[in-house]
Amino acid sequence: MTVRQFESSRITAYSRTHTNPKRILVTGGAGFLGSHLCDRLIGEGHQVLCLDNLQTGHRRNFAHLVSNPRFEFIEHDVTVPHGMEVDEIYNLACPASPPYYQAEPIQTTKTCVLGALNVLEVARARGIKVFQASTSEVYGDPTAHPQLEGYWGNVNPVGPRACYDEGKRCAESLFFDYHRQHGTRIKVARIFNTYGPRMRPDDGRVVSNFIVQALKGKDLTIYGDGLQTRSFCYVDDLIEGFVRLVKSPDAVTGPINLGNPGEFTIRDFAHMVVEMTGSRSKIIHLPASIDDPHRRQPNIDRARETLGWEPQVPLAEGLAKTIDYFDRCLSEDGPVAAGSAA
């Protein structure tokens, strides 16, 4: 369904079994994070408009919602103005996987910047809250550790990752300029590494790479010496952070780090995946990726203090669920759910 077709159709009535149901737009809603967010919002009784151009999102991610009267899918590119009449917006539209955003770097920058402008214009005109899914990549390869929201980052503006890193930084600038100039009700979250069911196996990032390689009995490939660190947050915990941030008072604009402060080396994580999958895979090393951050760990004091939020799912528990998901997908040998948003 196109935007025009949707706007000319009859709006599905709200469920009256919940208090204050809203019409909520989720851009990038067919992706990994976006589809989980759609589930959560529908579970709260809201009407959800899932907007996605399916560049990296996949219909499989929302197939279970199609028959729900509170769900609508709209195939549309967020870089094109849409003017949706909604009560709230979550902007998650953008490829977050390096192989995908580097394959079309100009489109990635346009998605970050024009997509932000388009949702901000809707929010400004309607006086509604708008959430921006930013990323820990705004910190670049950090010289400060762990990363606090006040850290300005160490980003290469002309490297192969710049389309995403600088695109997200520019989007944050636009959000805060709209807030200062127009009083737009903004919420900005900086997402750290997140994992869980509905990631795509060719995502190109460490969790999906290692799990798929282990399940297939292939060598696990570490880029560099494996001493670089990451912090892994299970998807359900992250979505809880999104919802709490949007429900917070207008004075809480962010940016707010959302991630798990537990820090693991890539080498240790690889050994954990091999052990949990029961794989006989070996671990090999390849040359380090360009501009790959050496250390990544969020300071989440602000999220704890302002939202009462912190991750609850231990890595082993979340990883077991994610391994089971990939195992089922590989067994089915069919198209696997895709991801969007950091």
Coordinates of C-alpha atoms in Angstrom, one line a residue, residues 19-320:
T19 CA -6.2 3.7 27.6
N20 CA -5.1 6.5 25.2
P21 CA -4.3 4.4 22.1
K22 CA -2.4 6.3 19.5
R23 CA -1.7 6.2 15.8
I24 CA 2.1 5.6 15.7
L25 CA 4.4 5.7 12.7
V26 CA 7.4 3.4 12.7
T27 CA 9.8 4.2 9.9
G28 CA 12.1 1.2 9.1
G29 CA 9.4 -0.9 10.7
A30 CA 10.1 -4.0 8.6
G31 CA 13.6 -4.2 9.9
F32 CA 15.1 -6.1 12.9
L33 CA 14.5 -3.4 15.5
G34 CA 11.5 -1.8 13.8
S35 CA 9.5 -5.1 13.7
H36 CA 10.1 -5.8 17.4
L37 CA 9.0 -2.2 18.1
C38 CA 5.8 -2.7 16.1
D39 CA 5.1 -5.8 18.2
R40 CA 5.5 -3.9 21.4
L41 CA 3.4 -1.0 20.4
I42 CA 0.5 -3.1 19.1
G43 CA 0.7 -5.1 22.3
E44 CA 0.0 -1.8 24.1
G45 CA -3.1 -1.3 22.1
H46 CA -1.8 1.3 19.6
Q47 CA -2.5 1.5 15.9
V48 CA 0.9 1.1 14.1
L49 CA 1.8 2.3 10.7
C50 CA 4.9 0.5 9.5
L51 CA 6.7 2.4 6.8
D52 CA 9.6 0.8 4.9
N53 CA 11.0 0.7 1.4
L54 CA 12.2 -2.9 2.0
Q55 CA 15.8 -2.1 1.0
T56 CA 17.1 -4.1 4.0
G57 CA 13.8 -4.8 5.8
H58 CA 11.8 -7.9 5.0
R59 CA 8.1 -8.8 4.9
R60 CA 8.8 -11.9 6.9
N61 CA 9.5 -9.7 10.0
F62 CA 5.9 -8.5 10.1
A63 CA 4.1 -11.4 8.5
H64 CA 2.5 -12.3 11.9
L65 CA 1.0 -8.8 12.1
V66 CA -0.6 -8.6 8.7
S67 CA -4.0 -9.9 9.9
N68 CA -4.0 -7.6 13.0
P69 CA -6.5 -4.7 12.5
R70 CA -4.2 -2.3 14.3
F71 CA -1.3 -2.9 11.8
E72 CA -0.8 -1.3 8.4
F73 CA 2.3 -1.7 6.2
I74 CA 3.1 1.2 3.8
E75 CA 5.9 0.6 1.3
H76 CA 7.6 4.0 1.0
D77 CA 11.0 5.6 1.0
V78 CA 11.5 7.8 4.0
T79 CA 13.6 10.2 1.9
V80 CA 10.4 11.2 0.1
P81 CA 8.0 13.4 2.1
H82 CA 5.0 11.5 3.4
G83 CA 3.0 13.9 5.7
M84 CA 1.4 11.1 7.7
E85 CA -1.4 12.1 10.1
V86 CA -0.1 10.4 13.3
D87 CA 0.2 11.0 17.0
E88 CA 3.8 9.8 17.5
I89 CA 6.8 8.9 15.3
Y90 CA 9.7 6.5 15.8
N91 CA 12.3 7.0 13.1
L92 CA 14.4 3.8 12.7
A93 CA 14.8 3.9 8.9
C94 CA 18.4 3.3 7.8
P95 CA 20.6 0.3 7.0
A96 CA 22.8 -0.3 10.0
S97 CA 25.0 -3.1 8.6
P98 CA 28.4 -1.9 7.2
P99 CA 28.1 -4.0 4.0
Y100 CA 24.7 -2.6 3.3
Y101 CA 25.2 1.0 4.1
Q102 CA 28.6 1.1 2.4
A103 CA 27.1 -0.5 -0.8
E104 CA 25.0 2.6 -1.3
P105 CA 26.7 5.4 0.7
I106 CA 24.9 8.3 -1.0
Q107 CA 21.5 6.7 -0.4
T108 CA 22.6 6.0 3.2
T109 CA 23.4 9.7 3.9
K110 CA 20.1 10.7 2.2
T111 CA 18.2 8.3 4.4
C112 CA 19.8 9.7 7.5
V113 CA 19.4 13.3 6.6
L114 CA 16.3 13.6 4.4
G115 CA 14.5 11.0 6.4
A116 CA 15.2 13.0 9.6
L117 CA 13.9 16.2 7.9
N118 CA 10.7 14.5 6.7
V119 CA 9.8 13.1 10.1
L120 CA 10.7 16.3 11.9
E121 CA 8.5 18.3 9.6
V122 CA 5.5 16.1 10.4
A123 CA 6.3 16.3 14.1
R124 CA 6.7 20.1 14.0
A125 CA 3.4 20.6 12.1
R126 CA 1.5 18.3 14.4
G127 CA 3.2 19.1 17.7
I128 CA 3.9 15.5 18.4
K129 CA 6.8 13.5 19.8
V130 CA 9.4 12.2 17.4
F131 CA 12.0 9.6 18.3
Q132 CA 15.4 9.3 16.5
A133 CA 17.3 6.0 16.5
S134 CA 20.8 7.3 16.5
T135 CA 23.8 5.2 17.1
S136 CA 27.0 4.6 19.1
E137 CA 28.8 5.2 15.8
V138 CA 28.5 8.9 16.4
Y139 CA 31.4 8.4 18.8
G140 CA 33.5 6.9 16.0
D141 CA 36.7 5.1 17.3
P142 CA 36.5 6.7 20.7
T143 CA 39.3 8.1 22.7
A144 CA 37.1 8.2 25.8
H145 CA 36.0 5.0 27.5
P146 CA 33.3 4.1 28.4
Q147 CA 31.4 6.5 26.1
L148 CA 29.3 9.3 27.8
E149 CA 26.7 11.3 26.0
G150 CA 28.8 14.4 26.4
Y151 CA 31.7 12.9 24.4
W152 CA 31.8 14.5 21.0
G153 CA 33.4 11.6 19.2
N154 CA 36.4 10.7 17.0
V155 CA 34.9 10.2 13.6
N156 CA 36.6 10.0 10.2
P157 CA 34.4 12.2 8.0
V158 CA 35.8 10.9 4.7
G159 CA 36.2 7.2 5.4
P160 CA 34.0 4.4 4.1
R161 CA 31.9 4.4 7.2
A162 CA 31.3 8.2 7.1
C163 CA 28.0 7.9 5.2
Y164 CA 26.5 6.3 8.2
D165 CA 28.5 7.9 11.0
E166 CA 28.2 11.4 9.7
G167 CA 24.7 10.9 8.4
K168 CA 23.5 10.0 12.0
R169 CA 25.5 12.9 13.5
C170 CA 23.8 15.3 11.0
A171 CA 20.4 13.8 11.9
E172 CA 21.0 14.5 15.6
S173 CA 22.0 18.1 14.7
L174 CA 18.7 18.5 12.8
F175 CA 16.7 17.1 15.7
F176 CA 18.2 19.5 18.2
D177 CA 17.9 22.4 15.8
Y178 CA 14.2 21.7 15.3
H179 CA 13.9 21.5 19.1
R180 CA 15.6 24.8 19.7
Q181 CA 14.1 26.7 16.7
H182 CA 10.6 25.2 16.6
G183 CA 10.1 23.6 20.0
T184 CA 9.7 20.2 18.4
R185 CA 9.3 17.4 20.9
I186 CA 12.3 15.2 20.2
K187 CA 13.7 12.1 21.7
V188 CA 17.2 10.9 20.7
A189 CA 18.6 7.5 21.6
R190 CA 22.2 6.3 20.8
I191 CA 22.0 2.6 20.2
F192 CA 24.9 0.3 21.0
N193 CA 25.3 -3.2 19.6
T194 CA 22.0 -5.0 19.7
Y195 CA 21.2 -8.6 18.8
G196 CA 18.3 -11.0 18.8
P197 CA 15.8 -12.9 16.5
R198 CA 15.1 -11.3 13.1
M199 CA 18.7 -10.3 12.5
R200 CA 19.6 -11.3 9.0
P201 CA 22.4 -13.9 8.5
D202 CA 24.3 -11.7 6.0
D203 CA 24.1 -8.7 8.3
G204 CA 27.9 -8.4 8.3
R205 CA 28.2 -7.7 12.0
V206 CA 29.8 -9.8 14.6
V207 CA 26.8 -11.6 16.2
S208 CA 25.2 -12.8 13.0
N209 CA 28.6 -13.6 11.4
F210 CA 29.8 -15.8 14.2
I211 CA 26.5 -17.6 14.8
V212 CA 26.0 -18.4 11.1
Q213 CA 29.6 -19.5 10.6
A214 CA 29.5 -21.7 13.7
L215 CA 26.2 -23.3 12.8
K216 CA 27.5 -24.1 9.3
G217 CA 30.8 -25.5 10.7
K218 CA 32.8 -22.8 9.0
D219 CA 35.8 -20.9 10.5
L220 CA 34.8 -17.9 12.6
T221 CA 36.5 -14.8 11.1
I222 CA 37.9 -12.2 13.4
Y223 CA 39.0 -8.9 11.8
G224 CA 42.2 -7.8 13.5
D225 CA 43.6 -9.2 16.7
G226 CA 40.2 -9.8 18.4
L227 CA 41.1 -7.6 21.4
Q228 CA 38.6 -4.9 20.2
T229 CA 35.6 -4.8 22.5
R230 CA 31.8 -4.7 22.1
S231 CA 28.8 -4.5 24.4
F232 CA 25.8 -6.6 23.4
C233 CA 22.2 -5.6 24.3
Y234 CA 19.3 -8.0 23.7
V235 CA 16.6 -6.6 21.5
D236 CA 13.8 -6.8 24.1
D237 CA 15.8 -4.7 26.5
L238 CA 16.5 -2.1 23.9
I239 CA 12.8 -1.8 22.8
E240 CA 11.9 -1.2 26.5
G241 CA 14.4 1.7 26.5
F242 CA 12.8 3.2 23.4
V243 CA 9.4 3.1 24.9
R244 CA 10.5 4.5 28.2
L245 CA 12.3 7.4 26.5
V246 CA 9.3 8.4 24.4
K247 CA 7.0 8.2 27.4
S248 CA 9.3 10.4 29.4
P249 CA 8.5 14.2 30.0
D250 CA 9.2 16.5 27.1
A251 CA 12.2 18.0 28.9
V252 CA 14.0 14.6 28.5
T253 CA 15.3 15.0 24.9
G254 CA 18.4 13.0 25.0
P255 CA 20.8 12.0 23.6
I256 CA 20.6 9.0 25.8
N257 CA 22.9 5.9 25.5
L258 CA 20.9 2.7 25.3
G259 CA 23.0 -0.5 25.4
N260 CA 24.4 -3.1 27.7
P261 CA 27.5 -1.9 29.6
G262 CA 28.9 -5.4 29.8
E263 CA 32.1 -5.4 27.7
F264 CA 33.5 -8.4 25.8
T265 CA 36.5 -8.8 23.5
I266 CA 35.6 -10.1 20.1
R267 CA 37.9 -13.0 20.7
D268 CA 36.1 -14.0 23.9
F269 CA 32.7 -13.6 22.2
A270 CA 33.9 -15.9 19.4
H271 CA 34.8 -18.7 21.9
M272 CA 31.4 -18.2 23.6
V273 CA 29.5 -18.7 20.3
V274 CA 31.5 -21.8 19.4
E275 CA 30.8 -23.3 22.9
M276 CA 27.1 -22.5 22.8
T277 CA 26.5 -23.9 19.3
G278 CA 28.5 -27.0 20.0
S279 CA 30.5 -26.2 16.8
R280 CA 33.9 -27.6 15.8
S281 CA 34.6 -24.3 14.0
K282 CA 38.1 -22.8 14.2
I283 CA 38.8 -19.2 14.8
I284 CA 40.9 -17.4 12.2
H285 CA 42.1 -13.8 11.9
L286 CA 41.8 -11.5 8.9
P287 CA 43.1 -7.9 8.4
A288 CA 41.3 -5.3 10.5
S289 CA 38.5 -3.3 9.0
I290 CA 39.0 0.4 8.2
D291 CA 37.8 2.7 11.0
D292 CA 36.5 -0.2 13.0
P293 CA 36.2 1.1 16.6
H294 CA 38.7 -0.5 19.0
R295 CA 36.5 -0.2 22.1
R296 CA 32.8 0.2 22.5
Q297 CA 31.0 0.4 25.9
P298 CA 28.2 2.7 26.9
N299 CA 27.9 4.6 30.1
I300 CA 24.2 4.3 30.8
D301 CA 24.0 6.4 34.0
R302 CA 21.7 8.9 32.2
A303 CA 19.3 6.1 31.2
R304 CA 19.3 4.7 34.7
E305 CA 18.6 8.1 36.3
T306 CA 16.1 9.5 33.9
L307 CA 14.3 6.4 32.6
G308 CA 14.9 3.9 35.4
W309 CA 16.2 1.6 32.6
E310 CA 19.0 -0.9 32.4
P311 CA 19.3 -4.2 30.5
Q312 CA 17.9 -7.3 32.2
V313 CA 18.7 -10.2 29.8
P314 CA 22.1 -11.8 30.3
L315 CA 24.2 -12.4 27.2
A316 CA 24.1 -16.2 27.5
E317 CA 20.3 -16.1 27.7
G318 CA 19.8 -13.8 24.8
L319 CA 22.4 -15.5 22.7
A320 CA 20.7 -18.9 23.2

